[in-house]
Amino acid sequence: MANSTTEKAKAAPTETVNAMSVLAPAVGWLIPGAGHLIQKRWIRGALLFVSIMTLFLLGLAMQGRIYKANGGDILEMLGFVGDVGAGGLYILTLANDWGQGAIAFATADFGTKFMIVAGLLNFIAVADAYHIAIGKKQ
Amino acid sequence: MTITLNHFSAALVFAVCTSIVFGITHRDNAREMFRYGIYCFAMFLGGIFVAGWAMWILRR
């Protein structure tokens, strides 16, 4: 028992908290995929950037609506949590007053969901960048 | 600029982008990432057709 625990500890990659473990998630949140790019995971970073940007920008182009922090009801707050995951894209959208379209057709509602999902996917990408930074993942 | 996608193409774009992110973030090496991405895409696509047929049956 003790032996197998020791072996597992030996086999597990060492997790180290360093400057990159703070920088990579922060940069990755601001610019999707950038957390991977600064750690020289070029292809992964580029694919994450393209995927998340595509979803978010398509959402905007489909007249999707962006949620704000003080929405009032619980569903609006959940929408905000999803949207804010997109980081820099969310800030840029708010600053330019984009994403204010009234939902007049079904695909506009898809656009709103696209932007929320883009934010949620970026949260996953940020967590992945952190795991790479601490050495938990290659 | 306004883009109007139909339901199927919107679901397809969603499936592609989400599968790429899932593939990259849920697996450790390139081969496994690719396989898991394809698996997720197939599941999304299958789900679209199953849900589509289910709604068609329910409507009748």
PDB file of C-alpha atoms in Angstrom:
ATOM      1  CA  MET A   1       0.000   0.000   0.000  1.00  0.00           C
ATOM      2  CA  ALA A   2       2.644   2.451   1.134  1.00  0.00           C
ATOM      3  CA  ASN A   3       4.834   1.223  -1.685  1.00  0.00           C
ATOM      4  CA  SER A   4       2.221   1.914  -4.386  1.00  0.00           C
ATOM      5  CA  THR A   5       1.587   5.387  -2.914  1.00  0.00           C
ATOM      6  CA  THR A   6       5.277   6.162  -3.130  1.00  0.00           C
ATOM      7  CA  GLU A   7       5.393   4.910  -6.707  1.00  0.00           C
ATOM      8  CA  LYS A   8       2.411   7.076  -7.636  1.00  0.00           C
ATOM      9  CA  ALA A   9       4.067  10.103  -6.066  1.00  0.00           C
ATOM     10  CA  LYS A  10       7.196   9.377  -8.064  1.00  0.00           C
ATOM     11  CA  ALA A  11       5.267   8.919 -11.314  1.00  0.00           C
ATOM     12  CA  ALA A  12       3.167  12.107 -10.916  1.00  0.00           C
ATOM     13  CA  PRO A  13       4.602  15.174 -12.618  1.00  0.00           C
ATOM     14  CA  THR A  14       5.875  17.822 -10.224  1.00  0.00           C
ATOM     15  CA  GLU A  15       3.525  20.782  -9.807  1.00  0.00           C
ATOM     16  CA  THR A  16       5.316  24.080  -9.328  1.00  0.00           C
ATOM     17  CA  VAL A  17       3.678  27.445  -8.811  1.00  0.00           C
ATOM     18  CA  ASN A  18       5.664  30.137 -10.567  1.00  0.00           C
ATOM     19  CA  ALA A  19       5.159  33.487 -12.303  1.00  0.00           C
ATOM     20  CA  MET A  20       3.894  31.718 -15.414  1.00  0.00           C
ATOM     21  CA  SER A  21       1.128  30.028 -13.394  1.00  0.00           C
ATOM     22  CA  VAL A  22      -0.310  33.493 -12.711  1.00  0.00           C
ATOM     23  CA  LEU A  23       0.556  35.126 -16.021  1.00  0.00           C
ATOM     24  CA  ALA A  24      -0.708  32.384 -18.356  1.00  0.00           C
ATOM     25  CA  PRO A  25      -4.291  32.249 -16.971  1.00  0.00           C
ATOM     26  CA  ALA A  26      -4.493  36.056 -16.834  1.00  0.00           C
ATOM     27  CA  VAL A  27      -3.303  36.504 -20.417  1.00  0.00           C
ATOM     28  CA  GLY A  28      -5.410  33.531 -21.524  1.00  0.00           C
ATOM     29  CA  TRP A  29      -8.510  35.118 -20.037  1.00  0.00           C
ATOM     30  CA  LEU A  30      -7.853  38.458 -21.743  1.00  0.00           C
ATOM     31  CA  ILE A  31      -7.028  36.950 -25.139  1.00  0.00           C
ATOM     32  CA  PRO A  32      -8.373  33.429 -25.794  1.00  0.00           C
ATOM     33  CA  GLY A  33      -5.522  30.985 -26.478  1.00  0.00           C
ATOM     34  CA  ALA A  34      -2.816  33.462 -25.454  1.00  0.00           C
ATOM     35  CA  GLY A  35      -2.150  31.509 -22.247  1.00  0.00           C
ATOM     36  CA  HIS A  36      -1.023  28.615 -24.430  1.00  0.00           C
ATOM     37  CA  LEU A  37       0.828  30.813 -26.907  1.00  0.00           C
ATOM     38  CA  ILE A  38       3.080  32.391 -24.241  1.00  0.00           C
ATOM     39  CA  GLN A  39       3.997  28.863 -23.165  1.00  0.00           C
ATOM     40  CA  LYS A  40       4.984  28.029 -26.747  1.00  0.00           C
ATOM     41  CA  ARG A  41       2.020  25.743 -27.411  1.00  0.00           C
ATOM     42  CA  TRP A  42       1.566  27.427 -30.779  1.00  0.00           C
ATOM     43  CA  ILE A  43      -0.899  25.100 -32.493  1.00  0.00           C
ATOM     44  CA  ARG A  44      -3.088  24.606 -29.418  1.00  0.00           C
ATOM     45  CA  GLY A  45      -3.111  28.346 -28.739  1.00  0.00           C
ATOM     46  CA  ALA A  46      -3.974  29.182 -32.329  1.00  0.00           C
ATOM     47  CA  LEU A  47      -6.787  26.610 -32.440  1.00  0.00           C
ATOM     48  CA  LEU A  48      -8.249  27.856 -29.140  1.00  0.00           C
ATOM     49  CA  PHE A  49      -8.001  31.449 -30.350  1.00  0.00           C
ATOM     50  CA  VAL A  50      -9.757  30.705 -33.637  1.00  0.00           C
ATOM     51  CA  SER A  51     -12.484  28.536 -32.049  1.00  0.00           C
ATOM     52  CA  ILE A  52     -13.393  30.888 -29.209  1.00  0.00           C
ATOM     53  CA  MET A  53     -13.119  34.031 -31.355  1.00  0.00           C
ATOM     54  CA  THR A  54     -15.290  32.433 -34.053  1.00  0.00           C
ATOM     55  CA  LEU A  55     -18.025  31.554 -31.566  1.00  0.00           C
ATOM     56  CA  PHE A  56     -17.989  34.955 -29.893  1.00  0.00           C
ATOM     57  CA  LEU A  57     -17.811  37.038 -33.084  1.00  0.00           C
ATOM     58  CA  LEU A  58     -20.451  34.907 -34.803  1.00  0.00           C
ATOM     59  CA  GLY A  59     -22.639  35.438 -31.746  1.00  0.00           C
ATOM     60  CA  LEU A  60     -22.228  39.183 -32.095  1.00  0.00           C
ATOM     61  CA  ALA A  61     -22.854  39.051 -35.852  1.00  0.00           C
ATOM     62  CA  MET A  62     -26.021  37.022 -35.231  1.00  0.00           C
ATOM     63  CA  GLN A  63     -27.324  39.951 -33.139  1.00  0.00           C
ATOM     64  CA  GLY A  64     -26.778  38.117 -29.881  1.00  0.00           C
ATOM     65  CA  ARG A  65     -27.167  40.013 -26.642  1.00  0.00           C
ATOM     66  CA  ILE A  66     -24.427  40.577 -24.073  1.00  0.00           C
ATOM     67  CA  TYR A  67     -25.276  40.326 -20.369  1.00  0.00           C
ATOM     68  CA  LYS A  68     -24.221  42.912 -17.802  1.00  0.00           C
ATOM     69  CA  ALA A  69     -23.225  42.444 -14.145  1.00  0.00           C
ATOM     70  CA  ASN A  70     -26.270  44.099 -12.633  1.00  0.00           C
ATOM     71  CA  GLY A  71     -28.904  42.317 -14.673  1.00  0.00           C
ATOM     72  CA  GLY A  72     -31.290  41.896 -11.757  1.00  0.00           C
ATOM     73  CA  ASP A  73     -32.535  38.343 -12.138  1.00  0.00           C
ATOM     74  CA  ILE A  74     -30.625  35.118 -11.601  1.00  0.00           C
ATOM     75  CA  LEU A  75     -30.626  34.015 -15.264  1.00  0.00           C
ATOM     76  CA  GLU A  76     -29.104  37.348 -16.311  1.00  0.00           C
ATOM     77  CA  MET A  77     -26.387  36.880 -13.681  1.00  0.00           C
ATOM     78  CA  LEU A  78     -25.628  33.383 -14.998  1.00  0.00           C
ATOM     79  CA  GLY A  79     -25.452  34.826 -18.493  1.00  0.00           C
ATOM     80  CA  PHE A  80     -23.018  37.425 -17.209  1.00  0.00           C
ATOM     81  CA  VAL A  81     -20.819  34.726 -15.647  1.00  0.00           C
ATOM     82  CA  GLY A  82     -20.645  32.965 -19.010  1.00  0.00           C
ATOM     83  CA  ASP A  83     -20.022  36.145 -20.998  1.00  0.00           C
ATOM     84  CA  VAL A  84     -17.314  37.465 -18.690  1.00  0.00           C
ATOM     85  CA  GLY A  85     -15.234  34.355 -19.386  1.00  0.00           C
ATOM     86  CA  ALA A  86     -14.466  35.767 -22.813  1.00  0.00           C
ATOM     87  CA  GLY A  87     -12.308  38.381 -21.051  1.00  0.00           C
ATOM     88  CA  GLY A  88     -10.969  40.966 -23.466  1.00  0.00           C
ATOM     89  CA  LEU A  89     -13.720  40.254 -25.981  1.00  0.00           C
ATOM     90  CA  TYR A  90     -16.347  40.944 -23.324  1.00  0.00           C
ATOM     91  CA  ILE A  91     -14.661  44.181 -22.239  1.00  0.00           C
ATOM     92  CA  LEU A  92     -14.315  45.309 -25.866  1.00  0.00           C
ATOM     93  CA  THR A  93     -17.953  44.493 -26.569  1.00  0.00           C
ATOM     94  CA  LEU A  94     -19.172  46.447 -23.542  1.00  0.00           C
ATOM     95  CA  ALA A  95     -16.877  49.384 -24.276  1.00  0.00           C
ATOM     96  CA  ASN A  96     -18.196  49.694 -27.824  1.00  0.00           C
ATOM     97  CA  ASP A  97     -21.796  49.124 -26.797  1.00  0.00           C
ATOM     98  CA  TRP A  98     -22.077  46.115 -29.094  1.00  0.00           C
ATOM     99  CA  GLY A  99     -24.367  43.181 -28.392  1.00  0.00           C
ATOM    100  CA  GLN A 100     -27.377  45.293 -27.516  1.00  0.00           C
ATOM    101  CA  GLY A 101     -29.666  43.959 -30.235  1.00  0.00           C
ATOM    102  CA  ALA A 102     -33.227  43.044 -29.343  1.00  0.00           C
ATOM    103  CA  ILE A 103     -33.800  39.339 -29.966  1.00  0.00           C
ATOM    104  CA  ALA A 104     -36.210  39.344 -32.880  1.00  0.00           C
ATOM    105  CA  PHE A 105     -35.540  35.934 -34.448  1.00  0.00           C
ATOM    106  CA  ALA A 106     -34.433  32.457 -33.335  1.00  0.00           C
ATOM    107  CA  THR A 107     -30.853  32.692 -34.547  1.00  0.00           C
ATOM    108  CA  ALA A 108     -30.340  35.908 -32.556  1.00  0.00           C
ATOM    109  CA  ASP A 109     -30.970  33.829 -29.459  1.00  0.00           C
ATOM    110  CA  PHE A 110     -28.396  31.332 -30.780  1.00  0.00           C
ATOM    111  CA  GLY A 111     -25.998  34.288 -30.988  1.00  0.00           C
ATOM    112  CA  THR A 112     -26.525  35.047 -27.303  1.00  0.00           C
ATOM    113  CA  LYS A 113     -25.812  31.415 -26.442  1.00  0.00           C
ATOM    114  CA  PHE A 114     -22.739  31.378 -28.710  1.00  0.00           C
ATOM    115  CA  MET A 115     -21.235  34.254 -26.724  1.00  0.00           C
ATOM    116  CA  ILE A 116     -21.975  32.601 -23.372  1.00  0.00           C
ATOM    117  CA  VAL A 117     -20.457  29.312 -24.538  1.00  0.00           C
ATOM    118  CA  ALA A 118     -17.390  31.140 -25.922  1.00  0.00           C
ATOM    119  CA  GLY A 119     -16.856  32.582 -22.443  1.00  0.00           C
ATOM    120  CA  LEU A 120     -17.311  29.215 -20.741  1.00  0.00           C
ATOM    121  CA  LEU A 121     -14.930  27.529 -23.186  1.00  0.00           C
ATOM    122  CA  ASN A 122     -12.388  30.238 -22.448  1.00  0.00           C
ATOM    123  CA  PHE A 123     -12.639  29.394 -18.745  1.00  0.00           C
ATOM    124  CA  ILE A 124     -11.701  25.799 -19.630  1.00  0.00           C
ATOM    125  CA  ALA A 125      -8.832  27.049 -21.812  1.00  0.00           C
ATOM    126  CA  VAL A 126      -7.601  29.239 -18.939  1.00  0.00           C
ATOM    127  CA  ALA A 127      -7.639  26.245 -16.570  1.00  0.00           C
ATOM    128  CA  ASP A 128      -5.716  24.232 -19.164  1.00  0.00           C
ATOM    129  CA  ALA A 129      -3.098  27.002 -19.506  1.00  0.00           C
ATOM    130  CA  TYR A 130      -2.720  26.968 -15.718  1.00  0.00           C
ATOM    131  CA  HIS A 131      -2.231  23.194 -15.681  1.00  0.00           C
ATOM    132  CA  ILE A 132       0.483  23.517 -18.316  1.00  0.00           C
ATOM    133  CA  ALA A 133       2.152  26.310 -16.327  1.00  0.00           C
ATOM    134  CA  ILE A 134       2.339  24.275 -13.109  1.00  0.00           C
ATOM    135  CA  GLY A 135       3.568  21.208 -14.978  1.00  0.00           C
ATOM    136  CA  LYS A 136       0.463  19.072 -14.465  1.00  0.00           C
ATOM    137  CA  LYS A 137       0.032  18.796 -18.222  1.00  0.00           C
ATOM    138  CA  GLN A 138       2.518  18.858 -21.084  1.00  0.00           C
TER     139      GLN A 138
ATOM    140  CA  MET B   1     -22.739  43.206 -40.121  1.00  0.00           C
ATOM    141  CA  THR B   2     -25.485  40.661 -39.573  1.00  0.00           C
ATOM    142  CA  ILE B   3     -25.148  36.953 -40.198  1.00  0.00           C
ATOM    143  CA  THR B   4     -28.203  34.732 -40.273  1.00  0.00           C
ATOM    144  CA  LEU B   5     -27.413  31.050 -39.915  1.00  0.00           C
ATOM    145  CA  ASN B   6     -30.058  28.381 -40.118  1.00  0.00           C
ATOM    146  CA  HIS B   7     -30.493  26.006 -37.193  1.00  0.00           C
ATOM    147  CA  PHE B   8     -28.359  23.226 -38.691  1.00  0.00           C
ATOM    148  CA  SER B   9     -25.398  25.385 -39.702  1.00  0.00           C
ATOM    149  CA  ALA B  10     -25.461  27.161 -36.316  1.00  0.00           C
ATOM    150  CA  ALA B  11     -25.378  23.782 -34.553  1.00  0.00           C
ATOM    151  CA  LEU B  12     -22.581  22.616 -36.866  1.00  0.00           C
ATOM    152  CA  VAL B  13     -20.387  25.667 -36.163  1.00  0.00           C
ATOM    153  CA  PHE B  14     -21.064  25.229 -32.454  1.00  0.00           C
ATOM    154  CA  ALA B  15     -20.085  21.543 -32.643  1.00  0.00           C
ATOM    155  CA  VAL B  16     -16.832  22.239 -34.518  1.00  0.00           C
ATOM    156  CA  CYS B  17     -15.626  25.022 -32.207  1.00  0.00           C
ATOM    157  CA  THR B  18     -16.629  23.260 -29.007  1.00  0.00           C
ATOM    158  CA  SER B  19     -15.075  19.950 -30.089  1.00  0.00           C
ATOM    159  CA  ILE B  20     -11.753  21.647 -30.837  1.00  0.00           C
ATOM    160  CA  VAL B  21     -11.638  23.225 -27.365  1.00  0.00           C
ATOM    161  CA  PHE B  22     -12.753  20.000 -25.644  1.00  0.00           C
ATOM    162  CA  GLY B  23     -10.166  17.979 -27.564  1.00  0.00           C
ATOM    163  CA  ILE B  24      -7.296  20.305 -26.640  1.00  0.00           C
ATOM    164  CA  THR B  25      -8.218  20.779 -23.004  1.00  0.00           C
ATOM    165  CA  HIS B  26      -9.354  17.281 -22.031  1.00  0.00           C
ATOM    166  CA  ARG B  27      -6.468  15.170 -23.318  1.00  0.00           C
ATOM    167  CA  ASP B  28      -2.704  15.150 -22.884  1.00  0.00           C
ATOM    168  CA  ASN B  29      -1.082  14.345 -26.213  1.00  0.00           C
ATOM    169  CA  ALA B  30      -1.768  15.407 -29.779  1.00  0.00           C
ATOM    170  CA  ARG B  31      -3.080  12.060 -30.992  1.00  0.00           C
ATOM    171  CA  GLU B  32      -5.506  11.705 -28.072  1.00  0.00           C
ATOM    172  CA  MET B  33      -6.610  15.324 -28.499  1.00  0.00           C
ATOM    173  CA  PHE B  34      -7.439  14.732 -32.145  1.00  0.00           C
ATOM    174  CA  ARG B  35      -9.325  11.516 -31.383  1.00  0.00           C
ATOM    175  CA  TYR B  36     -11.304  13.075 -28.539  1.00  0.00           C
ATOM    176  CA  GLY B  37     -12.121  16.122 -30.684  1.00  0.00           C
ATOM    177  CA  ILE B  38     -13.462  13.867 -33.431  1.00  0.00           C
ATOM    178  CA  TYR B  39     -15.407  11.852 -30.836  1.00  0.00           C
ATOM    179  CA  CYS B  40     -17.011  15.010 -29.391  1.00  0.00           C
ATOM    180  CA  PHE B  41     -17.880  16.265 -32.871  1.00  0.00           C
ATOM    181  CA  ALA B  42     -19.478  12.934 -33.770  1.00  0.00           C
ATOM    182  CA  MET B  43     -21.480  13.002 -30.522  1.00  0.00           C
ATOM    183  CA  PHE B  44     -22.666  16.546 -31.167  1.00  0.00           C
ATOM    184  CA  LEU B  45     -23.605  15.688 -34.738  1.00  0.00           C
ATOM    185  CA  GLY B  46     -25.364  12.508 -33.646  1.00  0.00           C
ATOM    186  CA  GLY B  47     -27.182  14.479 -30.961  1.00  0.00           C
ATOM    187  CA  ILE B  48     -28.387  16.987 -33.532  1.00  0.00           C
ATOM    188  CA  PHE B  49     -29.908  14.247 -35.693  1.00  0.00           C
ATOM    189  CA  VAL B  50     -31.405  12.346 -32.755  1.00  0.00           C
ATOM    190  CA  ALA B  51     -32.947  15.541 -31.353  1.00  0.00           C
ATOM    191  CA  GLY B  52     -34.190  16.504 -34.817  1.00  0.00           C
ATOM    192  CA  TRP B  53     -35.904  13.167 -35.390  1.00  0.00           C
ATOM    193  CA  ALA B  54     -37.274  13.151 -31.816  1.00  0.00           C
ATOM    194  CA  MET B  55     -38.904  16.536 -32.424  1.00  0.00           C
ATOM    195  CA  TRP B  56     -40.271  15.335 -35.768  1.00  0.00           C
ATOM    196  CA  ILE B  57     -41.833  12.282 -34.051  1.00  0.00           C
ATOM    197  CA  LEU B  58     -43.237  14.396 -31.194  1.00  0.00           C
ATOM    198  CA  ARG B  59     -44.800  16.843 -33.645  1.00  0.00           C
ATOM    199  CA  ARG B  60     -46.803  14.123 -35.387  1.00  0.00           C
TER     200      ARG B  60
END
